[in-house]
Amino acid sequence: MRTGLTKQEKTTDIWFDEKNPIIHIRTHNTDLKNRLTAYAVAHPDQCRQTDADPDTGCMEFEICKGRFSFRLTAPYSEERRNAASKAAKKHSGNLTHPIQKDVL
């Protein structure tokens, strides 16, 4: 979708306070919008879409605090990166799906 916004202008804002049990999310991120929309359809008592701007592609949601989380991951060590690379190279010849073979 062309919105006239630069990537820098396509933001995601997540705000909440310690008192209110609701998290407010305003985003241009397509994957997050799709995931929140699907979640709101499946669990309307936990999440709902509150606004959408078709001109900019922005959508806003409210979700219960206990339903949204942030995942922090530690960076991989050089040793772990090398081991994963070797394992991927070793198993890359075992691909059975034709599209996967074309990618390699």
Coordinates of N, CA and C in Angstrom, one line a residue:
M1 N 0.8 -1.2 0.0 CA 0.0 0.0 0.0 C 0.9 1.2 0.0
R2 N 0.6 2.1 -0.9 CA 1.4 3.4 -1.0 C 0.6 4.4 -0.1
T3 N 1.3 5.0 0.8 CA 0.7 5.9 1.7 C 1.3 7.3 1.6
G4 N 2.4 7.4 1.0 CA 3.1 8.7 0.9 C 4.0 8.9 2.1
L5 N 4.0 8.0 3.0 CA 4.9 8.1 4.2 C 6.2 7.4 4.0
T6 N 7.2 7.9 4.6 CA 8.5 7.3 4.5 C 8.6 6.1 5.5
K7 N 9.5 5.2 5.4 CA 9.6 4.2 6.4 C 9.9 4.7 7.8
Q8 N 10.6 5.8 7.9 CA 10.8 6.5 9.2 C 9.5 7.0 9.8
E9 N 8.6 7.4 8.9 CA 7.3 7.9 9.4 C 6.3 6.8 9.8
K10 N 6.6 5.6 9.3 CA 5.7 4.5 9.6 C 6.1 3.9 11.0
T11 N 5.5 4.4 12.0 CA 6.0 4.0 13.4 C 5.0 3.0 14.0
T12 N 5.4 2.5 15.1 CA 4.6 1.7 16.0 C 4.7 2.3 17.4
D13 N 3.6 2.7 18.0 CA 3.6 3.2 19.3 C 2.8 2.3 20.2
I14 N 3.4 2.0 21.3 CA 2.8 1.1 22.3 C 2.8 1.9 23.6
W15 N 1.7 2.1 24.2 CA 1.7 2.8 25.5 C 0.7 2.3 26.5
F16 N 1.2 2.4 27.7 CA 0.4 1.9 28.9 C 0.9 2.5 30.1
D17 N 0.1 2.4 31.2 CA 0.6 2.9 32.5 C 0.4 1.7 33.5
E18 N 0.8 1.9 34.7 CA 0.7 0.9 35.7 C -0.7 0.7 36.2
K19 N -1.5 1.7 36.1 CA -2.9 1.7 36.7 C -3.9 1.0 35.7
N20 N -3.9 1.4 34.5 CA -4.8 0.9 33.5 C -4.5 -0.5 33.0
P21 N -5.5 -1.4 33.0 CA -5.2 -2.8 32.5 C -5.2 -2.9 31.0
I22 N -5.2 -1.8 30.3 CA -5.2 -1.9 28.8 C -3.9 -1.3 28.2
I23 N -3.5 -1.9 27.1 CA -2.3 -1.5 26.4 C -2.9 -0.9 25.0
H24 N -2.4 0.3 24.7 CA -2.9 0.9 23.4 C -1.7 0.8 22.4
I25 N -2.1 0.3 21.2 CA -1.1 0.1 20.2 C -1.5 0.8 18.9
R26 N -0.6 1.6 18.4 CA -0.9 2.3 17.1 C 0.3 1.9 16.2
T27 N -0.1 1.3 15.0 CA 1.0 0.8 14.2 C 0.7 0.9 12.7
H28 N 1.8 1.0 11.9 CA 1.8 0.9 10.5 C 2.3 -0.4 10.0
N29 N 2.9 -1.2 10.9 CA 3.5 -2.5 10.6 C 2.5 -3.5 10.2
T30 N 2.6 -4.0 8.9 CA 1.6 -4.9 8.4 C 1.5 -6.2 9.1
D31 N 2.6 -6.8 9.5 CA 2.6 -8.1 10.2 C 1.9 -7.9 11.5
L32 N 2.2 -6.9 12.3 CA 1.6 -6.6 13.6 C 0.1 -6.3 13.4
K33 N -0.3 -5.5 12.4 CA -1.7 -5.2 12.2 C -2.4 -6.5 11.9
N34 N -1.9 -7.4 11.0 CA -2.5 -8.7 10.7 C -2.7 -9.5 11.9
R35 N -1.6 -9.6 12.7 CA -1.7 -10.5 13.9 C -2.7 -9.9 15.0
L36 N -2.7 -8.6 15.2 CA -3.6 -8.0 16.1 C -5.1 -8.2 15.6
T37 N -5.3 -8.0 14.3 CA -6.6 -8.1 13.7 C -7.2 -9.5 13.9
A38 N -6.3 -10.5 13.6 CA -6.7 -11.9 13.8 C -7.0 -12.2 15.3
Y39 N -6.2 -11.7 16.2 CA -6.4 -11.9 17.6 C -7.7 -11.3 18.1
A40 N -7.9 -10.1 17.6 CA -9.2 -9.4 17.9 C -10.4 -10.1 17.5
V41 N -10.3 -10.7 16.3 CA -11.5 -11.5 15.8 C -11.7 -12.8 16.7
A42 N -10.6 -13.4 17.0 CA -10.6 -14.7 17.8 C -11.0 -14.4 19.3
H43 N -10.5 -13.3 19.8 CA -10.7 -13.0 21.2 C -11.2 -11.6 21.4
P44 N -12.4 -11.3 21.0 CA -12.9 -9.9 21.1 C -13.1 -9.4 22.6
D45 N -13.1 -10.3 23.5 CA -13.1 -9.8 24.9 C -11.7 -9.4 25.4
Q46 N -10.7 -9.7 24.7 CA -9.3 -9.4 25.1 C -8.7 -8.3 24.3
C47 N -9.1 -8.1 23.0 CA -8.5 -7.2 22.1 C -9.5 -6.6 21.2
R48 N -9.4 -5.4 20.8 CA -10.3 -4.8 19.8 C -9.6 -3.7 19.0
Q49 N -10.0 -3.6 17.8 CA -9.5 -2.5 16.9 C -10.3 -1.3 17.3
T50 N -9.6 -0.1 17.5 CA -10.3 1.1 17.9 C -10.3 2.1 16.8
D51 N -9.4 2.0 15.8 CA -9.4 3.0 14.8 C -8.5 2.5 13.6
A52 N -8.8 3.0 12.4 CA -8.0 2.7 11.2 C -8.0 3.9 10.3
D53 N -6.9 4.2 9.7 CA -6.7 5.3 8.8 C -6.3 4.7 7.4
P54 N -7.3 4.6 6.5 CA -6.9 4.0 5.2 C -6.0 4.8 4.4
D55 N -5.9 6.1 4.7 CA -5.0 7.0 3.9 C -3.5 6.7 4.2
T56 N -3.2 6.4 5.5 CA -1.9 6.2 5.9 C -1.6 4.7 6.2
G57 N -2.6 3.9 6.3 CA -2.4 2.5 6.6 C -2.2 2.2 8.1
C58 N -2.5 3.2 8.9 CA -2.3 3.0 10.4 C -3.5 2.4 11.0
M59 N -3.3 1.6 12.0 CA -4.4 1.0 12.7 C -4.1 1.1 14.2
E60 N -5.2 1.2 15.0 CA -5.0 1.3 16.5 C -5.8 0.2 17.1
F61 N -5.3 -0.4 18.2 CA -5.9 -1.5 18.9 C -5.7 -1.2 20.4
E62 N -6.6 -1.8 21.2 CA -6.5 -1.9 22.6 C -6.5 -3.4 23.0
I63 N -5.6 -3.8 23.8 CA -5.5 -5.2 24.2 C -5.2 -5.3 25.7
C64 N -5.7 -6.3 26.4 CA -5.5 -6.5 27.8 C -4.1 -6.7 28.1
K65 N -3.6 -6.1 29.2 CA -2.2 -6.2 29.5 C -1.6 -7.6 29.5
G66 N -2.3 -8.5 30.1 CA -1.7 -9.9 30.2 C -1.6 -10.6 28.9
R67 N -2.1 -10.0 27.8 CA -2.1 -10.7 26.5 C -1.0 -10.2 25.5
F68 N -0.3 -9.2 25.9 CA 0.7 -8.7 25.0 C 2.1 -8.7 25.7
S69 N 3.1 -9.2 25.0 CA 4.4 -9.3 25.6 C 5.5 -8.8 24.7
F70 N 6.6 -8.5 25.3 CA 7.8 -8.1 24.6 C 8.8 -9.3 24.8
R71 N 9.5 -9.7 23.7 CA 10.4 -10.8 23.8 C 11.8 -10.2 23.6
L72 N 12.7 -10.4 24.6 CA 14.0 -10.0 24.5 C 14.9 -11.2 24.3
T73 N 15.8 -11.2 23.3 CA 16.6 -12.3 23.0 C 18.1 -11.8 23.1
A74 N 18.9 -12.7 23.7 CA 20.3 -12.4 23.8 C 21.0 -12.6 22.4
P75 N 22.0 -11.9 22.1 CA 22.7 -12.1 20.8 C 23.4 -13.5 20.8
Y76 N 23.5 -14.1 19.6 CA 24.2 -15.4 19.5 C 25.7 -15.1 19.7
S77 N 26.3 -16.1 20.3 CA 27.8 -16.1 20.4 C 28.3 -16.5 19.0
E78 N 29.6 -16.1 18.7 CA 30.2 -16.5 17.5 C 30.2 -18.0 17.3
E79 N 30.4 -18.7 18.4 CA 30.4 -20.2 18.4 C 29.0 -20.8 18.0
R80 N 28.0 -20.2 18.5 CA 26.6 -20.6 18.2 C 26.3 -20.3 16.7
R81 N 26.7 -19.1 16.3 CA 26.4 -18.7 14.9 C 27.1 -19.7 13.9
N82 N 28.4 -20.1 14.2 CA 29.1 -21.0 13.4 C 28.5 -22.4 13.4
A83 N 28.1 -22.8 14.5 CA 27.4 -24.2 14.6 C 26.1 -24.2 13.8
A84 N 25.3 -23.1 13.9 CA 24.1 -23.0 13.2 C 24.3 -23.0 11.7
S85 N 25.4 -22.3 11.3 CA 25.7 -22.2 9.8 C 26.1 -23.5 9.3
K86 N 27.0 -24.2 10.1 CA 27.4 -25.6 9.6 C 26.2 -26.5 9.5
A87 N 25.3 -26.5 10.5 CA 24.2 -27.4 10.5 C 23.3 -27.1 9.3
A88 N 23.1 -25.8 9.0 CA 22.3 -25.4 7.8 C 22.9 -25.9 6.5
K89 N 24.2 -25.7 6.4 CA 24.9 -26.2 5.2 C 24.8 -27.7 5.0
K90 N 24.9 -28.4 6.2 CA 24.9 -29.8 6.1 C 23.6 -30.4 5.7
H91 N 22.5 -29.7 6.1 CA 21.1 -30.2 5.8 C 20.5 -29.5 4.6
S92 N 21.2 -28.6 4.0 CA 20.6 -27.9 2.8 C 20.4 -28.8 1.6
G93 N 21.1 -29.9 1.5 CA 20.9 -30.8 0.4 C 19.8 -31.8 0.6
N94 N 19.2 -31.8 1.8 CA 18.0 -32.7 2.1 C 16.7 -32.0 1.9
L95 N 16.6 -30.9 1.2 CA 15.4 -30.2 1.0 C 14.5 -31.0 -0.1
T96 N 13.3 -31.2 0.2 CA 12.4 -31.9 -0.7 C 11.4 -31.0 -1.4
H97 N 11.1 -29.9 -0.9 CA 10.2 -29.0 -1.6 C 10.9 -28.3 -2.7
P98 N 10.2 -28.3 -3.9 CA 10.9 -27.7 -5.1 C 11.2 -26.2 -5.0
I99 N 10.4 -25.5 -4.3 CA 10.7 -24.1 -4.1 C 11.9 -23.9 -3.3
Q100 N 12.1 -24.7 -2.2 CA 13.3 -24.6 -1.4 C 14.5 -24.9 -2.2
K101 N 14.5 -25.9 -3.1 CA 15.6 -26.2 -3.9 C 16.0 -25.0 -4.8
D102 N 15.0 -24.3 -5.4 CA 15.2 -23.2 -6.2 C 15.9 -22.0 -5.5
V103 N 15.6 -21.9 -4.2 CA 16.1 -20.8 -3.5 C 17.6 -20.9 -3.3
L104 N 18.0 -22.2 -3.1 CA 19.5 -22.4 -2.9 C 20.1 -22.4 -4.2

